[in-house]
Amino acid sequence: MLNLLLLAGATGCGKTYVKELLVNSNNNQSERKNKFTNISFHAPVQITTRPKRIYESLDDYIFLEKYEEYEKLKSNGKLIAEIDFNGYNYGTLKSNLIYGKNAINVIVVSFSGLLNTLNYYKNAPDVNIKTALILSDPTEEILKDHNERTIEGFKNELFILLHQSYDYYIPNYRKDRITLNKLLEILNK
């Protein structure tokens, strides 16, 4: 059994924050008083051809130096959720996915990565995919960290994202960041 939780949302909405909340909750099972008590959240390391951002660690991504390395992995069918964004490539190595009924792979995706993954696994037996849209109100500061995006660009990205239905809608606003308990409550529905 392969369980995937795909986190989508506009640039700067907190997709990585939500992923880390879930993965870090593995260390404190006592906080989980719902169906996730015996579940392990896993964040498979993703690959990218873009340079490392200042605040990122080498654990955040596998940074490929050559586009040809990425293209070889993609053409050999070793990636899911692969996308091209702002001139760089991203994807998740299938070999990094954890299988088992008590394991949920939490993957941050763009809209096209979400569609690619849903399409790839649409007829696959023993694959359970849930999707979540992270809703937020980004600041100009956050957007500047993400390739000089603007509020208008954020609105356009969100407009595209809203043309898909999701299993979960997760609010993560600046003045009211999502907490682990609230997040698990939403996912428990």
PDB file of N, CA and C in Angstrom, residues 98-188:
ATOM      1  N   ILE A  98       7.887   5.583   0.923  1.00  0.00           N
ATOM      2  CA  ILE A  98       7.740   4.532   1.930  1.00  0.00           C
ATOM      3  C   ILE A  98       6.399   3.843   1.694  1.00  0.00           C
ATOM      4  N   TYR A  99       6.411   2.525   1.629  1.00  0.00           N
ATOM      5  CA  TYR A  99       5.192   1.744   1.430  1.00  0.00           C
ATOM      6  C   TYR A  99       4.760   1.140   2.754  1.00  0.00           C
ATOM      7  N   GLY A 100       3.465   0.989   2.924  1.00  0.00           N
ATOM      8  CA  GLY A 100       2.906   0.365   4.118  1.00  0.00           C
ATOM      9  C   GLY A 100       1.636   1.072   4.531  1.00  0.00           C
ATOM     10  N   LYS A 101       0.716   0.325   5.132  1.00  0.00           N
ATOM     11  CA  LYS A 101      -0.578   0.919   5.476  1.00  0.00           C
ATOM     12  C   LYS A 101      -0.467   1.988   6.552  1.00  0.00           C
ATOM     13  N   ASN A 102       0.598   1.987   7.340  1.00  0.00           N
ATOM     14  CA  ASN A 102       0.761   2.976   8.407  1.00  0.00           C
ATOM     15  C   ASN A 102       1.744   4.088   8.057  1.00  0.00           C
ATOM     16  N   ALA A 103       2.097   4.206   6.792  1.00  0.00           N
ATOM     17  CA  ALA A 103       3.033   5.246   6.351  1.00  0.00           C
ATOM     18  C   ALA A 103       2.338   6.172   5.358  1.00  0.00           C
ATOM     19  N   ILE A 104       2.464   7.469   5.600  1.00  0.00           N
ATOM     20  CA  ILE A 104       1.924   8.462   4.671  1.00  0.00           C
ATOM     21  C   ILE A 104       3.073   9.319   4.170  1.00  0.00           C
ATOM     22  N   ASN A 105       3.273   9.336   2.867  1.00  0.00           N
ATOM     23  CA  ASN A 105       4.289  10.172   2.223  1.00  0.00           C
ATOM     24  C   ASN A 105       3.688  11.555   1.995  1.00  0.00           C
ATOM     25  N   VAL A 106       4.282  12.569   2.592  1.00  0.00           N
ATOM     26  CA  VAL A 106       3.797  13.944   2.468  1.00  0.00           C
ATOM     27  C   VAL A 106       4.678  14.650   1.446  1.00  0.00           C
ATOM     28  N   ILE A 107       4.066  15.079   0.339  1.00  0.00           N
ATOM     29  CA  ILE A 107       4.843  15.650  -0.762  1.00  0.00           C
ATOM     30  C   ILE A 107       4.307  17.036  -1.111  1.00  0.00           C
ATOM     31  N   VAL A 108       5.198  18.020  -1.120  1.00  0.00           N
ATOM     32  CA  VAL A 108       4.864  19.372  -1.548  1.00  0.00           C
ATOM     33  C   VAL A 108       4.882  19.385  -3.072  1.00  0.00           C
ATOM     34  N   VAL A 109       3.780  19.870  -3.665  1.00  0.00           N
ATOM     35  CA  VAL A 109       3.666  19.871  -5.118  1.00  0.00           C
ATOM     36  C   VAL A 109       3.140  21.205  -5.631  1.00  0.00           C
ATOM     37  N   SER A 110       3.418  21.471  -6.889  1.00  0.00           N
ATOM     38  CA  SER A 110       2.778  22.581  -7.589  1.00  0.00           C
ATOM     39  C   SER A 110       1.488  22.021  -8.184  1.00  0.00           C
ATOM     40  N   PHE A 111       0.725  22.875  -8.820  1.00  0.00           N
ATOM     41  CA  PHE A 111      -0.514  22.405  -9.445  1.00  0.00           C
ATOM     42  C   PHE A 111      -0.228  21.361 -10.516  1.00  0.00           C
ATOM     43  N   SER A 112       0.771  21.613 -11.357  1.00  0.00           N
ATOM     44  CA  SER A 112       1.073  20.638 -12.411  1.00  0.00           C
ATOM     45  C   SER A 112       1.653  19.358 -11.817  1.00  0.00           C
ATOM     46  N   GLY A 113       2.444  19.470 -10.738  1.00  0.00           N
ATOM     47  CA  GLY A 113       2.947  18.270 -10.062  1.00  0.00           C
ATOM     48  C   GLY A 113       1.822  17.449  -9.466  1.00  0.00           C
ATOM     49  N   LEU A 114       0.812  18.132  -8.943  1.00  0.00           N
ATOM     50  CA  LEU A 114      -0.369  17.461  -8.407  1.00  0.00           C
ATOM     51  C   LEU A 114      -1.080  16.689  -9.512  1.00  0.00           C
ATOM     52  N   LEU A 115      -1.334  17.361 -10.631  1.00  0.00           N
ATOM     53  CA  LEU A 115      -2.022  16.703 -11.748  1.00  0.00           C
ATOM     54  C   LEU A 115      -1.204  15.553 -12.313  1.00  0.00           C
ATOM     55  N   ASN A 116       0.111  15.739 -12.450  1.00  0.00           N
ATOM     56  CA  ASN A 116       0.979  14.667 -12.947  1.00  0.00           C
ATOM     57  C   ASN A 116       0.895  13.430 -12.066  1.00  0.00           C
ATOM     58  N   THR A 117       0.922  13.639 -10.744  1.00  0.00           N
ATOM     59  CA  THR A 117       0.895  12.513  -9.808  1.00  0.00           C
ATOM     60  C   THR A 117      -0.464  11.827  -9.817  1.00  0.00           C
ATOM     61  N   LEU A 118      -1.542  12.601  -9.820  1.00  0.00           N
ATOM     62  CA  LEU A 118      -2.881  12.006  -9.880  1.00  0.00           C
ATOM     63  C   LEU A 118      -3.057  11.196 -11.156  1.00  0.00           C
ATOM     64  N   ASN A 119      -2.582  11.730 -12.258  1.00  0.00           N
ATOM     65  CA  ASN A 119      -2.687  11.029 -13.536  1.00  0.00           C
ATOM     66  C   ASN A 119      -1.834   9.760 -13.546  1.00  0.00           C
ATOM     67  N   TYR A 120      -0.630   9.840 -13.008  1.00  0.00           N
ATOM     68  CA  TYR A 120       0.282   8.696 -13.005  1.00  0.00           C
ATOM     69  C   TYR A 120      -0.312   7.507 -12.234  1.00  0.00           C
ATOM     70  N   TYR A 121      -0.945   7.796 -11.105  1.00  0.00           N
ATOM     71  CA  TYR A 121      -1.449   6.731 -10.233  1.00  0.00           C
ATOM     72  C   TYR A 121      -2.953   6.479 -10.366  1.00  0.00           C
ATOM     73  N   LYS A 122      -3.616   7.073 -11.361  1.00  0.00           N
ATOM     74  CA  LYS A 122      -5.077   7.033 -11.396  1.00  0.00           C
ATOM     75  C   LYS A 122      -5.661   5.624 -11.434  1.00  0.00           C
ATOM     76  N   ASN A 123      -5.013   4.679 -12.037  1.00  0.00           N
ATOM     77  CA  ASN A 123      -5.529   3.309 -12.088  1.00  0.00           C
ATOM     78  C   ASN A 123      -4.672   2.321 -11.305  1.00  0.00           C
ATOM     79  N   ALA A 124      -3.781   2.832 -10.484  1.00  0.00           N
ATOM     80  CA  ALA A 124      -2.872   1.954  -9.745  1.00  0.00           C
ATOM     81  C   ALA A 124      -3.585   1.336  -8.542  1.00  0.00           C
ATOM     82  N   PRO A 125      -3.509   0.020  -8.419  1.00  0.00           N
ATOM     83  CA  PRO A 125      -4.098  -0.611  -7.237  1.00  0.00           C
ATOM     84  C   PRO A 125      -3.224  -0.337  -6.015  1.00  0.00           C
ATOM     85  N   ASP A 126      -3.829  -0.358  -4.864  1.00  0.00           N
ATOM     86  CA  ASP A 126      -3.110  -0.179  -3.592  1.00  0.00           C
ATOM     87  C   ASP A 126      -2.375   1.153  -3.482  1.00  0.00           C
ATOM     88  N   VAL A 127      -2.918   2.183  -4.124  1.00  0.00           N
ATOM     89  CA  VAL A 127      -2.374   3.530  -3.968  1.00  0.00           C
ATOM     90  C   VAL A 127      -3.506   4.432  -3.487  1.00  0.00           C
ATOM     91  N   ASN A 128      -3.287   5.070  -2.362  1.00  0.00           N
ATOM     92  CA  ASN A 128      -4.268   5.970  -1.770  1.00  0.00           C
ATOM     93  C   ASN A 128      -3.691   7.383  -1.802  1.00  0.00           C
ATOM     94  N   ILE A 129      -4.341   8.277  -2.547  1.00  0.00           N
ATOM     95  CA  ILE A 129      -3.861   9.651  -2.662  1.00  0.00           C
ATOM     96  C   ILE A 129      -4.896  10.594  -2.082  1.00  0.00           C
ATOM     97  N   LYS A 130      -4.432  11.464  -1.198  1.00  0.00           N
ATOM     98  CA  LYS A 130      -5.249  12.550  -0.660  1.00  0.00           C
ATOM     99  C   LYS A 130      -4.570  13.859  -1.046  1.00  0.00           C
ATOM    100  N   THR A 131      -5.384  14.872  -1.324  1.00  0.00           N
ATOM    101  CA  THR A 131      -4.848  16.169  -1.726  1.00  0.00           C
ATOM    102  C   THR A 131      -5.292  17.237  -0.741  1.00  0.00           C
ATOM    103  N   ALA A 132      -4.429  18.216  -0.530  1.00  0.00           N
ATOM    104  CA  ALA A 132      -4.746  19.322   0.372  1.00  0.00           C
ATOM    105  C   ALA A 132      -4.281  20.627  -0.248  1.00  0.00           C
ATOM    106  N   LEU A 133      -5.140  21.630  -0.164  1.00  0.00           N
ATOM    107  CA  LEU A 133      -4.784  22.974  -0.608  1.00  0.00           C
ATOM    108  C   LEU A 133      -4.522  23.818   0.627  1.00  0.00           C
ATOM    109  N   ILE A 134      -3.329  24.415   0.692  1.00  0.00           N
ATOM    110  CA  ILE A 134      -2.955  25.293   1.797  1.00  0.00           C
ATOM    111  C   ILE A 134      -3.391  26.709   1.414  1.00  0.00           C
ATOM    112  N   LEU A 135      -4.213  27.313   2.247  1.00  0.00           N
ATOM    113  CA  LEU A 135      -4.717  28.661   1.997  1.00  0.00           C
ATOM    114  C   LEU A 135      -3.964  29.641   2.886  1.00  0.00           C
ATOM    115  N   SER A 136      -3.529  30.774   2.325  1.00  0.00           N
ATOM    116  CA  SER A 136      -2.771  31.736   3.120  1.00  0.00           C
ATOM    117  C   SER A 136      -2.871  33.132   2.539  1.00  0.00           C
ATOM    118  N   ASP A 137      -2.218  34.044   3.209  1.00  0.00           N
ATOM    119  CA  ASP A 137      -2.119  35.435   2.781  1.00  0.00           C
ATOM    120  C   ASP A 137      -0.639  35.828   2.859  1.00  0.00           C
ATOM    121  N   PRO A 138       0.117  35.631   1.795  1.00  0.00           N
ATOM    122  CA  PRO A 138       1.565  35.846   1.863  1.00  0.00           C
ATOM    123  C   PRO A 138       1.934  37.321   1.979  1.00  0.00           C
ATOM    124  N   THR A 139       3.068  37.559   2.595  1.00  0.00           N
ATOM    125  CA  THR A 139       3.586  38.919   2.691  1.00  0.00           C
ATOM    126  C   THR A 139       4.520  39.169   1.515  1.00  0.00           C
ATOM    127  N   GLU A 140       4.761  40.435   1.251  1.00  0.00           N
ATOM    128  CA  GLU A 140       5.716  40.787   0.190  1.00  0.00           C
ATOM    129  C   GLU A 140       7.087  40.184   0.492  1.00  0.00           C
ATOM    130  N   GLU A 141       7.459  40.135   1.792  1.00  0.00           N
ATOM    131  CA  GLU A 141       8.755  39.585   2.192  1.00  0.00           C
ATOM    132  C   GLU A 141       8.881  38.113   1.793  1.00  0.00           C
ATOM    133  N   ILE A 142       7.831  37.336   2.055  1.00  0.00           N
ATOM    134  CA  ILE A 142       7.843  35.920   1.679  1.00  0.00           C
ATOM    135  C   ILE A 142       7.933  35.777   0.173  1.00  0.00           C
ATOM    136  N   LEU A 143       7.173  36.573  -0.548  1.00  0.00           N
ATOM    137  CA  LEU A 143       7.177  36.475  -2.007  1.00  0.00           C
ATOM    138  C   LEU A 143       8.542  36.818  -2.589  1.00  0.00           C
ATOM    139  N   LYS A 144       9.256  37.760  -1.996  1.00  0.00           N
ATOM    140  CA  LYS A 144      10.580  38.119  -2.493  1.00  0.00           C
ATOM    141  C   LYS A 144      11.566  36.964  -2.318  1.00  0.00           C
ATOM    142  N   ASP A 145      11.360  36.145  -1.295  1.00  0.00           N
ATOM    143  CA  ASP A 145      12.195  34.960  -1.103  1.00  0.00           C
ATOM    144  C   ASP A 145      11.964  33.928  -2.201  1.00  0.00           C
ATOM    145  N   HIS A 146      10.884  34.065  -2.918  1.00  0.00           N
ATOM    146  CA  HIS A 146      10.502  33.093  -3.938  1.00  0.00           C
ATOM    147  C   HIS A 146      10.506  33.754  -5.314  1.00  0.00           C
ATOM    148  N   ASN A 147      11.680  34.094  -5.760  1.00  0.00           N
ATOM    149  CA  ASN A 147      11.893  34.606  -7.115  1.00  0.00           C
ATOM    150  C   ASN A 147      11.121  35.883  -7.440  1.00  0.00           C
ATOM    151  N   GLU A 148      11.104  36.803  -6.468  1.00  0.00           N
ATOM    152  CA  GLU A 148      10.514  38.124  -6.701  1.00  0.00           C
ATOM    153  C   GLU A 148       9.051  38.047  -7.143  1.00  0.00           C
ATOM    154  N   ARG A 149       8.294  37.108  -6.606  1.00  0.00           N
ATOM    155  CA  ARG A 149       6.871  36.999  -6.932  1.00  0.00           C
ATOM    156  C   ARG A 149       6.137  38.232  -6.400  1.00  0.00           C
ATOM    157  N   THR A 150       5.023  38.547  -7.008  1.00  0.00           N
ATOM    158  CA  THR A 150       4.214  39.675  -6.572  1.00  0.00           C
ATOM    159  C   THR A 150       2.883  39.172  -6.035  1.00  0.00           C
ATOM    160  N   ILE A 151       2.163  40.049  -5.362  1.00  0.00           N
ATOM    161  CA  ILE A 151       0.829  39.682  -4.884  1.00  0.00           C
ATOM    162  C   ILE A 151      -0.050  39.305  -6.083  1.00  0.00           C
ATOM    163  N   GLU A 152       0.080  40.034  -7.176  1.00  0.00           N
ATOM    164  CA  GLU A 152      -0.707  39.710  -8.380  1.00  0.00           C
ATOM    165  C   GLU A 152      -0.357  38.313  -8.901  1.00  0.00           C
ATOM    166  N   GLY A 153       0.940  37.981  -8.908  1.00  0.00           N
ATOM    167  CA  GLY A 153       1.358  36.644  -9.320  1.00  0.00           C
ATOM    168  C   GLY A 153       0.806  35.572  -8.396  1.00  0.00           C
ATOM    169  N   PHE A 154       0.780  35.882  -7.087  1.00  0.00           N
ATOM    170  CA  PHE A 154       0.216  34.958  -6.108  1.00  0.00           C
ATOM    171  C   PHE A 154      -1.266  34.721  -6.399  1.00  0.00           C
ATOM    172  N   LYS A 155      -2.003  35.793  -6.671  1.00  0.00           N
ATOM    173  CA  LYS A 155      -3.433  35.669  -6.968  1.00  0.00           C
ATOM    174  C   LYS A 155      -3.663  34.830  -8.219  1.00  0.00           C
ATOM    175  N   ASN A 156      -2.836  35.025  -9.241  1.00  0.00           N
ATOM    176  CA  ASN A 156      -2.960  34.232 -10.469  1.00  0.00           C
ATOM    177  C   ASN A 156      -2.694  32.755 -10.203  1.00  0.00           C
ATOM    178  N   GLU A 157      -1.670  32.482  -9.391  1.00  0.00           N
ATOM    179  CA  GLU A 157      -1.334  31.097  -9.049  1.00  0.00           C
ATOM    180  C   GLU A 157      -2.482  30.452  -8.267  1.00  0.00           C
ATOM    181  N   LEU A 158      -3.035  31.193  -7.317  1.00  0.00           N
ATOM    182  CA  LEU A 158      -4.145  30.677  -6.522  1.00  0.00           C
ATOM    183  C   LEU A 158      -5.374  30.427  -7.398  1.00  0.00           C
ATOM    184  N   PHE A 159      -5.630  31.301  -8.359  1.00  0.00           N
ATOM    185  CA  PHE A 159      -6.753  31.122  -9.285  1.00  0.00           C
ATOM    186  C   PHE A 159      -6.639  29.786 -10.017  1.00  0.00           C
ATOM    187  N   ILE A 160      -5.439  29.453 -10.472  1.00  0.00           N
ATOM    188  CA  ILE A 160      -5.208  28.174 -11.159  1.00  0.00           C
ATOM    189  C   ILE A 160      -5.418  27.015 -10.193  1.00  0.00           C
ATOM    190  N   LEU A 161      -4.876  27.127  -8.988  1.00  0.00           N
ATOM    191  CA  LEU A 161      -5.006  26.059  -7.992  1.00  0.00           C
ATOM    192  C   LEU A 161      -6.460  25.771  -7.631  1.00  0.00           C
ATOM    193  N   LEU A 162      -7.291  26.804  -7.643  1.00  0.00           N
ATOM    194  CA  LEU A 162      -8.688  26.633  -7.242  1.00  0.00           C
ATOM    195  C   LEU A 162      -9.546  25.943  -8.306  1.00  0.00           C
ATOM    196  N   HIS A 163      -8.966  25.625  -9.447  1.00  0.00           N
ATOM    197  CA  HIS A 163      -9.700  24.888 -10.480  1.00  0.00           C
ATOM    198  C   HIS A 163      -9.625  23.381 -10.272  1.00  0.00           C
ATOM    199  N   GLN A 164      -9.145  22.965  -9.153  1.00  0.00           N
ATOM    200  CA  GLN A 164      -9.041  21.550  -8.786  1.00  0.00           C
ATOM    201  C   GLN A 164      -9.804  21.376  -7.483  1.00  0.00           C
ATOM    202  N   SER A 165     -10.460  20.237  -7.314  1.00  0.00           N
ATOM    203  CA  SER A 165     -11.067  19.989  -6.002  1.00  0.00           C
ATOM    204  C   SER A 165     -10.057  19.212  -5.161  1.00  0.00           C
ATOM    205  N   TYR A 166     -10.106  19.413  -3.862  1.00  0.00           N
ATOM    206  CA  TYR A 166      -9.148  18.824  -2.928  1.00  0.00           C
ATOM    207  C   TYR A 166      -9.894  18.061  -1.849  1.00  0.00           C
ATOM    208  N   ASP A 167      -9.203  17.117  -1.248  1.00  0.00           N
ATOM    209  CA  ASP A 167      -9.788  16.381  -0.129  1.00  0.00           C
ATOM    210  C   ASP A 167      -9.828  17.251   1.119  1.00  0.00           C
ATOM    211  N   TYR A 168      -8.838  18.136   1.262  1.00  0.00           N
ATOM    212  CA  TYR A 168      -8.735  18.976   2.451  1.00  0.00           C
ATOM    213  C   TYR A 168      -8.366  20.400   2.059  1.00  0.00           C
ATOM    214  N   TYR A 169      -8.876  21.356   2.829  1.00  0.00           N
ATOM    215  CA  TYR A 169      -8.503  22.761   2.695  1.00  0.00           C
ATOM    216  C   TYR A 169      -7.931  23.178   4.045  1.00  0.00           C
ATOM    217  N   ILE A 170      -6.671  23.597   4.048  1.00  0.00           N
ATOM    218  CA  ILE A 170      -5.963  23.875   5.296  1.00  0.00           C
ATOM    219  C   ILE A 170      -5.643  25.369   5.389  1.00  0.00           C
ATOM    220  N   PRO A 171      -6.285  26.083   6.332  1.00  0.00           N
ATOM    221  CA  PRO A 171      -5.992  27.508   6.496  1.00  0.00           C
ATOM    222  C   PRO A 171      -4.670  27.706   7.236  1.00  0.00           C
ATOM    223  N   ASN A 172      -3.820  28.554   6.696  1.00  0.00           N
ATOM    224  CA  ASN A 172      -2.519  28.828   7.318  1.00  0.00           C
ATOM    225  C   ASN A 172      -2.202  30.308   7.134  1.00  0.00           C
ATOM    226  N   TYR A 173      -2.936  31.150   7.846  1.00  0.00           N
ATOM    227  CA  TYR A 173      -2.802  32.591   7.681  1.00  0.00           C
ATOM    228  C   TYR A 173      -1.749  33.162   8.625  1.00  0.00           C
ATOM    229  N   ARG A 174      -1.159  34.286   8.240  1.00  0.00           N
ATOM    230  CA  ARG A 174      -0.091  34.920   9.013  1.00  0.00           C
ATOM    231  C   ARG A 174      -0.453  35.092  10.476  1.00  0.00           C
ATOM    232  N   LYS A 175      -1.638  35.584  10.735  1.00  0.00           N
ATOM    233  CA  LYS A 175      -2.025  35.868  12.122  1.00  0.00           C
ATOM    234  C   LYS A 175      -2.614  34.654  12.823  1.00  0.00           C
ATOM    235  N   ASP A 176      -2.780  33.570  12.093  1.00  0.00           N
ATOM    236  CA  ASP A 176      -3.380  32.369  12.676  1.00  0.00           C
ATOM    237  C   ASP A 176      -2.768  31.139  12.012  1.00  0.00           C
ATOM    238  N   ARG A 177      -1.488  30.876  12.316  1.00  0.00           N
ATOM    239  CA  ARG A 177      -0.798  29.730  11.727  1.00  0.00           C
ATOM    240  C   ARG A 177      -1.464  28.441  12.171  1.00  0.00           C
ATOM    241  N   ILE A 178      -1.516  27.494  11.289  1.00  0.00           N
ATOM    242  CA  ILE A 178      -2.125  26.194  11.601  1.00  0.00           C
ATOM    243  C   ILE A 178      -1.287  25.492  12.670  1.00  0.00           C
ATOM    244  N   THR A 179      -1.951  24.849  13.603  1.00  0.00           N
ATOM    245  CA  THR A 179      -1.260  24.079  14.641  1.00  0.00           C
ATOM    246  C   THR A 179      -1.378  22.606  14.303  1.00  0.00           C
ATOM    247  N   LEU A 180      -0.560  21.792  14.932  1.00  0.00           N
ATOM    248  CA  LEU A 180      -0.617  20.354  14.680  1.00  0.00           C
ATOM    249  C   LEU A 180      -1.997  19.804  15.015  1.00  0.00           C
ATOM    250  N   ASN A 181      -2.550  20.172  16.161  1.00  0.00           N
ATOM    251  CA  ASN A 181      -3.859  19.647  16.539  1.00  0.00           C
ATOM    252  C   ASN A 181      -4.936  20.020  15.537  1.00  0.00           C
ATOM    253  N   LYS A 182      -4.937  21.272  15.098  1.00  0.00           N
ATOM    254  CA  LYS A 182      -5.931  21.720  14.109  1.00  0.00           C
ATOM    255  C   LYS A 182      -5.712  21.001  12.779  1.00  0.00           C
ATOM    256  N   LEU A 183      -4.463  20.836  12.380  1.00  0.00           N
ATOM    257  CA  LEU A 183      -4.135  20.143  11.138  1.00  0.00           C
ATOM    258  C   LEU A 183      -4.625  18.695  11.183  1.00  0.00           C
ATOM    259  N   LEU A 184      -4.359  17.992  12.267  1.00  0.00           N
ATOM    260  CA  LEU A 184      -4.800  16.605  12.390  1.00  0.00           C
ATOM    261  C   LEU A 184      -6.323  16.507  12.458  1.00  0.00           C
ATOM    262  N   GLU A 185      -6.952  17.511  13.049  1.00  0.00           N
ATOM    263  CA  GLU A 185      -8.416  17.548  13.092  1.00  0.00           C
ATOM    264  C   GLU A 185      -8.982  17.639  11.665  1.00  0.00           C
ATOM    265  N   ILE A 186      -8.386  18.481  10.841  1.00  0.00           N
ATOM    266  CA  ILE A 186      -8.821  18.622   9.450  1.00  0.00           C
ATOM    267  C   ILE A 186      -8.597  17.314   8.691  1.00  0.00           C
ATOM    268  N   LEU A 187      -7.431  16.722   8.835  1.00  0.00           N
ATOM    269  CA  LEU A 187      -7.106  15.496   8.104  1.00  0.00           C
ATOM    270  C   LEU A 187      -7.908  14.298   8.609  1.00  0.00           C
ATOM    271  N   ASN A 188      -8.451  14.396   9.800  1.00  0.00           N
ATOM    272  CA  ASN A 188      -9.203  13.294  10.404  1.00  0.00           C
ATOM    273  C   ASN A 188     -10.614  13.204   9.826  1.00  0.00           C
TER     274      ASN A 188
END
